[in-house]
mmCIF file of C-alpha atoms in Angstrom:
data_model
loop_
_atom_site.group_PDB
_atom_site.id
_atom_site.type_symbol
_atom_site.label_atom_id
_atom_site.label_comp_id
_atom_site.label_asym_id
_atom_site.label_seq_id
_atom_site.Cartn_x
_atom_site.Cartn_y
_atom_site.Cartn_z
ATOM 1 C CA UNK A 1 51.847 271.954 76.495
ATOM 2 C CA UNK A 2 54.902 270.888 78.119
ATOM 3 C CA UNK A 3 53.682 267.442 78.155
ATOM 4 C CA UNK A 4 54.124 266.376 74.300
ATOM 5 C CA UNK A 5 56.881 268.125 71.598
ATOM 6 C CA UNK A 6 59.104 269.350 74.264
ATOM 7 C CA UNK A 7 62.533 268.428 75.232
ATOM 8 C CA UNK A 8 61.864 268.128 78.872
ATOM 9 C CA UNK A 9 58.357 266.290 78.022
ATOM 10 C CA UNK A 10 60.628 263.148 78.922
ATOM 11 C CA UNK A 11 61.882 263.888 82.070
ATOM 12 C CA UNK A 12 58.711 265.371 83.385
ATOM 13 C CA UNK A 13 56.747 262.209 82.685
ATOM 14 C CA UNK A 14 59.578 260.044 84.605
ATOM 15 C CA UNK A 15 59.457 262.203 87.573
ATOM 16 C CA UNK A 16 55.326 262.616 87.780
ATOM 17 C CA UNK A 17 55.242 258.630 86.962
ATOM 18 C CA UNK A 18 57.601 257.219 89.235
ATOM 19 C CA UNK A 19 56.023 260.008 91.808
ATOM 20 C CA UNK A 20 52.667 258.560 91.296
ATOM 21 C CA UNK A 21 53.059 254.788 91.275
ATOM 22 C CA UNK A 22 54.535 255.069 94.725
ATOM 23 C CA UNK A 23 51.365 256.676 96.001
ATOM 24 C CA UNK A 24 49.850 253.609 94.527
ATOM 25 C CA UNK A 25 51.932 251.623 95.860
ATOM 26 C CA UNK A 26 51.686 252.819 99.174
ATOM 27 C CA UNK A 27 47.786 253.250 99.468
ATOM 28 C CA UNK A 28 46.152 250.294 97.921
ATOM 29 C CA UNK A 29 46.999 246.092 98.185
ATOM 30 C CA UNK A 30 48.650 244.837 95.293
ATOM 31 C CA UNK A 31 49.047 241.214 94.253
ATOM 32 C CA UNK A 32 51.323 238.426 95.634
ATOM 33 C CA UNK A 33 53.475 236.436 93.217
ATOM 34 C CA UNK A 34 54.931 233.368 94.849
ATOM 35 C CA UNK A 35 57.768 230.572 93.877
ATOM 36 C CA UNK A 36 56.629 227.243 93.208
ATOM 37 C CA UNK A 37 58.196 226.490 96.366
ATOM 38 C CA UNK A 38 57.615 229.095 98.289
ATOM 39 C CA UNK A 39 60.856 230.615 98.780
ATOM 40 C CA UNK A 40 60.000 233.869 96.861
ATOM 41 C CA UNK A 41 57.560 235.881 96.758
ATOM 42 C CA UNK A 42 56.467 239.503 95.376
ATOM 43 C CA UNK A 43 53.800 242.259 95.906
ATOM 44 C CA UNK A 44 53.587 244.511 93.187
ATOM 45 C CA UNK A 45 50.734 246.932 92.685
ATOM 46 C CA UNK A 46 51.508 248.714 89.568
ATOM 47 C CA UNK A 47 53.305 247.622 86.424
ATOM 48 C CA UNK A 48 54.284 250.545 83.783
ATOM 49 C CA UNK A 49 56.171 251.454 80.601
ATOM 50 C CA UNK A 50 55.455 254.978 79.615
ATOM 51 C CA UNK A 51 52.240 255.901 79.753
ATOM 52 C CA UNK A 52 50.818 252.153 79.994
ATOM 53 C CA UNK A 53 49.904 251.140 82.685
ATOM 54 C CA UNK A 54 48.598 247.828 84.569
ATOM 55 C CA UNK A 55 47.074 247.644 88.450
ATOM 56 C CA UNK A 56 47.427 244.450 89.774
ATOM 57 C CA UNK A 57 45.495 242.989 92.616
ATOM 58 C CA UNK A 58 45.480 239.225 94.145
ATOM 59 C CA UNK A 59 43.274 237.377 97.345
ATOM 60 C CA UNK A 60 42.562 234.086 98.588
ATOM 61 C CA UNK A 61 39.705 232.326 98.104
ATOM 62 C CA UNK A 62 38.027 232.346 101.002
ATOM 63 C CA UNK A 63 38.660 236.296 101.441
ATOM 64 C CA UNK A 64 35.352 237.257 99.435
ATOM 65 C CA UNK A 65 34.536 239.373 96.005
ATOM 66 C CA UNK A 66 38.024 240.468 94.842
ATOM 67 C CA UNK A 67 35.626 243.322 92.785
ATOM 68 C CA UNK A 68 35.840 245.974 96.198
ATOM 69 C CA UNK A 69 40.135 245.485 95.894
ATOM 70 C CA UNK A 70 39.392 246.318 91.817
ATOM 71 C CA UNK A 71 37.444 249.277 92.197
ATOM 72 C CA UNK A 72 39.607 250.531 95.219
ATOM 73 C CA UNK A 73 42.766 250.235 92.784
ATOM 74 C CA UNK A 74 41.114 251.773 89.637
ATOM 75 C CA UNK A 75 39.790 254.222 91.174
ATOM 76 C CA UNK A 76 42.930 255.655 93.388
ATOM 77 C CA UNK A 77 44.844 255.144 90.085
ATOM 78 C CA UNK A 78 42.258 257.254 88.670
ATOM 79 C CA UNK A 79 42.195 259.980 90.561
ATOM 80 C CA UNK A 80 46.339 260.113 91.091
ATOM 81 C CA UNK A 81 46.373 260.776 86.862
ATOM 82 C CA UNK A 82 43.681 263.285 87.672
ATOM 83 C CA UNK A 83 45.804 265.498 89.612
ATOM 84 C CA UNK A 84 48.170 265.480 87.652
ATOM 85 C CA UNK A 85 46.344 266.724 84.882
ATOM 86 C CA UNK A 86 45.735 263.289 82.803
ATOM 87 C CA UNK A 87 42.813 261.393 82.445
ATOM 88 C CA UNK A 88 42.308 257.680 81.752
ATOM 89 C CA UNK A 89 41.066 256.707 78.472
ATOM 90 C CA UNK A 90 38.342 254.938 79.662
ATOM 91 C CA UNK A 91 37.294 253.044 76.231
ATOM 92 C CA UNK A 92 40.892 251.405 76.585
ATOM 93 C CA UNK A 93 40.567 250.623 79.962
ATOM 94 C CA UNK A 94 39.316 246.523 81.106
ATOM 95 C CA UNK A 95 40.141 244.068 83.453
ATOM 96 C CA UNK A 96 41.419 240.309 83.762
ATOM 97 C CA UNK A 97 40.172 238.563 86.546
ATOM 98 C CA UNK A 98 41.764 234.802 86.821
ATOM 99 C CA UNK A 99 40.948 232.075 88.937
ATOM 100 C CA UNK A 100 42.757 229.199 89.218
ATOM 101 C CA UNK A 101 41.359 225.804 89.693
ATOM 102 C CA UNK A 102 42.647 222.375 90.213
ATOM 103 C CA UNK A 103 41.270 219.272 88.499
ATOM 104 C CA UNK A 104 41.855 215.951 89.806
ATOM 105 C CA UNK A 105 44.933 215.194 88.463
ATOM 106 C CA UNK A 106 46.501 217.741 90.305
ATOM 107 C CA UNK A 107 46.845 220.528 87.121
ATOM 108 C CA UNK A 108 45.967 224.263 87.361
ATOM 109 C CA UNK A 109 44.090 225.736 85.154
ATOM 110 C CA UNK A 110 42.506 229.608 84.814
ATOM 111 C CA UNK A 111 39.022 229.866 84.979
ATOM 112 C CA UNK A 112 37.064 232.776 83.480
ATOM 113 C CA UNK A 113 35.460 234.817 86.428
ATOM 114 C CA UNK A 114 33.606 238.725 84.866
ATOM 115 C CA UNK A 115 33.615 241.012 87.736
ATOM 116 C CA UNK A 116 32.350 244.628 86.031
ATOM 117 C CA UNK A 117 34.024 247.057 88.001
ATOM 118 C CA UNK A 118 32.682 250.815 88.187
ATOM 119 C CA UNK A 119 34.924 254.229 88.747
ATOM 120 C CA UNK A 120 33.887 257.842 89.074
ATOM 121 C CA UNK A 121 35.506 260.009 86.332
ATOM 122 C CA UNK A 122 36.897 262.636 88.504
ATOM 123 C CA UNK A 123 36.781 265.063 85.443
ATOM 124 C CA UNK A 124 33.235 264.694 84.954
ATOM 125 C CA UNK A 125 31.928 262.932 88.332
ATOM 126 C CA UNK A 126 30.000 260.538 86.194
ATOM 127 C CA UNK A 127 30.259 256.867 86.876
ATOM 128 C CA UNK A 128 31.387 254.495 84.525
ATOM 129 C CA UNK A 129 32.218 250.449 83.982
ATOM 130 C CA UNK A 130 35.379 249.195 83.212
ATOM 131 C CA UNK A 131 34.625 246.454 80.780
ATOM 132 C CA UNK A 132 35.977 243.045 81.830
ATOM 133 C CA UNK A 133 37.795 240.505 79.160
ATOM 134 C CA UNK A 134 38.279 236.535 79.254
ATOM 135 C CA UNK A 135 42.027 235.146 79.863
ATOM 136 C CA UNK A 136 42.111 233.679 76.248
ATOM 137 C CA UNK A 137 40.352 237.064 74.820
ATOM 138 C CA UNK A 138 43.640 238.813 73.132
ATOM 139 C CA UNK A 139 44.459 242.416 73.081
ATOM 140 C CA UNK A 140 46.844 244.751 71.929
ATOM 141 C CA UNK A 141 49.976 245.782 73.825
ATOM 142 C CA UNK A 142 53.186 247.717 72.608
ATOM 143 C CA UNK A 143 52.343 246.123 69.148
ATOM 144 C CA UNK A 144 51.826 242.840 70.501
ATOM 145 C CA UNK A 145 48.900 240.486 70.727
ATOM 146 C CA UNK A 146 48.602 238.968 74.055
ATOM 147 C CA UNK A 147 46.204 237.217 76.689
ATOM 148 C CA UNK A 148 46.941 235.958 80.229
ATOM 149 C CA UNK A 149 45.597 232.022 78.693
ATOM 150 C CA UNK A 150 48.840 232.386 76.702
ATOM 151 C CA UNK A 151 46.819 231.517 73.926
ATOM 152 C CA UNK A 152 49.103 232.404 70.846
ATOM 153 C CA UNK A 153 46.096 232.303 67.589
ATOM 154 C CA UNK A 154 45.544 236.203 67.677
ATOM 155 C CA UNK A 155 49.193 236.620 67.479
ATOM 156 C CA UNK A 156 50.297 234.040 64.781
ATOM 157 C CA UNK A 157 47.217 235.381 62.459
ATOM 158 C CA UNK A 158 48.826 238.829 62.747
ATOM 159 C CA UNK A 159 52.610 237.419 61.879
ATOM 160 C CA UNK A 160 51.284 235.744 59.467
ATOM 161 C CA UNK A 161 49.187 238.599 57.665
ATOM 162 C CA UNK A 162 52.080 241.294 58.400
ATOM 163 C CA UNK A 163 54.774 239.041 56.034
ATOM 164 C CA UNK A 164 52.389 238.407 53.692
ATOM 165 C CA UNK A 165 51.536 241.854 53.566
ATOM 166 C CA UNK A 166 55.404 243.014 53.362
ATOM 167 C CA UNK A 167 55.846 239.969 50.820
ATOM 168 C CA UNK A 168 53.398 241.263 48.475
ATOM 169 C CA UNK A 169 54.228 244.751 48.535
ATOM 170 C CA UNK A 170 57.817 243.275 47.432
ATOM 171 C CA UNK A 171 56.607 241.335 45.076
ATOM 172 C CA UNK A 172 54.318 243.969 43.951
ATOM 173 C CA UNK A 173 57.264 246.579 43.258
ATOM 174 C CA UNK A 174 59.563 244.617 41.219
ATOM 175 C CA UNK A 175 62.445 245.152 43.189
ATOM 176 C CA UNK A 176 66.181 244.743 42.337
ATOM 177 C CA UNK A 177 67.941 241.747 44.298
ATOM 178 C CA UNK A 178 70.197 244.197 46.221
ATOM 179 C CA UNK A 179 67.153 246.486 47.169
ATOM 180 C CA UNK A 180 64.581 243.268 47.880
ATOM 181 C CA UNK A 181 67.872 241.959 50.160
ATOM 182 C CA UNK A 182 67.475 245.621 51.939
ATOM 183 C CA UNK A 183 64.025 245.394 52.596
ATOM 184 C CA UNK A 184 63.944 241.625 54.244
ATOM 185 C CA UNK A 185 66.993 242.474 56.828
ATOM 186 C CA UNK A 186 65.620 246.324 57.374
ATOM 187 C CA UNK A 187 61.670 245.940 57.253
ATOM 188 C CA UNK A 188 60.748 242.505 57.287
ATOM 189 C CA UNK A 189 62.508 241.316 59.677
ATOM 190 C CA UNK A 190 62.695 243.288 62.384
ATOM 191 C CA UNK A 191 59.001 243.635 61.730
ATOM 192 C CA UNK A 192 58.058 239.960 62.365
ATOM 193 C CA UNK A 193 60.938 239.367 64.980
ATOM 194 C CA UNK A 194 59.804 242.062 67.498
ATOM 195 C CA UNK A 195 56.876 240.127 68.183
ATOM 196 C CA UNK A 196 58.320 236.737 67.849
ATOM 197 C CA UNK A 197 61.121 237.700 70.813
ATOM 198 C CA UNK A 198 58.153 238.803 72.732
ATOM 199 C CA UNK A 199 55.826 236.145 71.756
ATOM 200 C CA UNK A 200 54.696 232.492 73.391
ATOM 201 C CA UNK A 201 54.326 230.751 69.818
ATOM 202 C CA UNK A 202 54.429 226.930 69.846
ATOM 203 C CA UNK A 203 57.364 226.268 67.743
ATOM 204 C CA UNK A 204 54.953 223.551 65.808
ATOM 205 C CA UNK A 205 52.899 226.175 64.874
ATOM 206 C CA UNK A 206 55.872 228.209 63.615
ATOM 207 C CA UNK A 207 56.629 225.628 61.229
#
């Protein structure tokens, strides 16, 4: 189709994508980022890169469930990809939901809150759950290993496997100097500094 091998696959995503997200935008609440101080603050709905996509959505305590603002997000989102042809990947599909509490010394901290959420496929007209993950439960994005907790494990295991596995397959080959010098600045390298630039790594645990 036109939407995968073709030169104007590119464009055509852009312009269906940025068309999209401000229907989103416009149609369902989003979630407030604020300042420390409170001299700045944000709504954003949608956040994107490609064909990625994350739906935000924030409330105050004292406004009720948050699951209704969820489902109303998911599911809009849902059926905008629908029309234009797409279809969510359901099985890839989960949600964060964070609450933040205050102990008594005055420091926040996120507190795990599961809130299933349910969507009609608009394909099939079946209902089905979006599964819900913990803020320290790690998952894969763009490569990366990350989790709202900042929790850093899941990532340093994987840094740590990936050089030993390009290491070992060095080792293994018994490569000339000049060619083992190739390989560290063109695959090792940029490798394990892509996630290390994008990364939230202790630099104890580095060492």
């Amino acid at each position: 189709g036109s939407w995968k091998g073709a030169t104007k696959s590119v464009i055509n995503w852009v312009l269906t994508s940025s068309m999209i997200q401000k229907i989103h935008q416009d149609t369902v609440q989003g979630a407030s980022f604020k300042s420390t101080e409170n001299q700045t603050e944000v709504n954003q709905t949608t956040i994107g890169f490609v064909d990625d996509n994350n739906n935000c959505v924030s409330q105050e305590k004292d406004q009720g469930p948050i699951t209704p603002k969820l489902q109303e997000s998911a599911q809009k989102w849902e059926k905008l990809l629908h029309s234009t042809g797409g279809m969510l990947e359901l099985n890839k599909c989960f949600t964060f939901v964070i609450n933040w509490e205050q102990d008594e010394e005055g420091r926040h901290r996120m507190c795990n809150q599961r809130h299933p959420i349910e969507i009609i496929e608009s394909q099939t007209g079946m209902t089905k759950e979006i599964q819900t993950k913990n803020p320290s439960e790690s998952h894969k994005t763009l490569g990366c290993t990350k989790n709202p907790a900042m929790d850093s494990k899941a990532q340093s295991e994987d840094i740590r496997k990936k050089a030993e596995k390009i290491s070992q397959l060095t080792c293994s080959y018994g490569l000339s100097r000049n060619t083992s010098r190739l390989a560290y600045y063109s695959v090792f390298l940029p490798d394990v500094l892509y996630h290390l630039t994008s990364s939230y790594i202790p630099e104890q645990v580095l060492d």
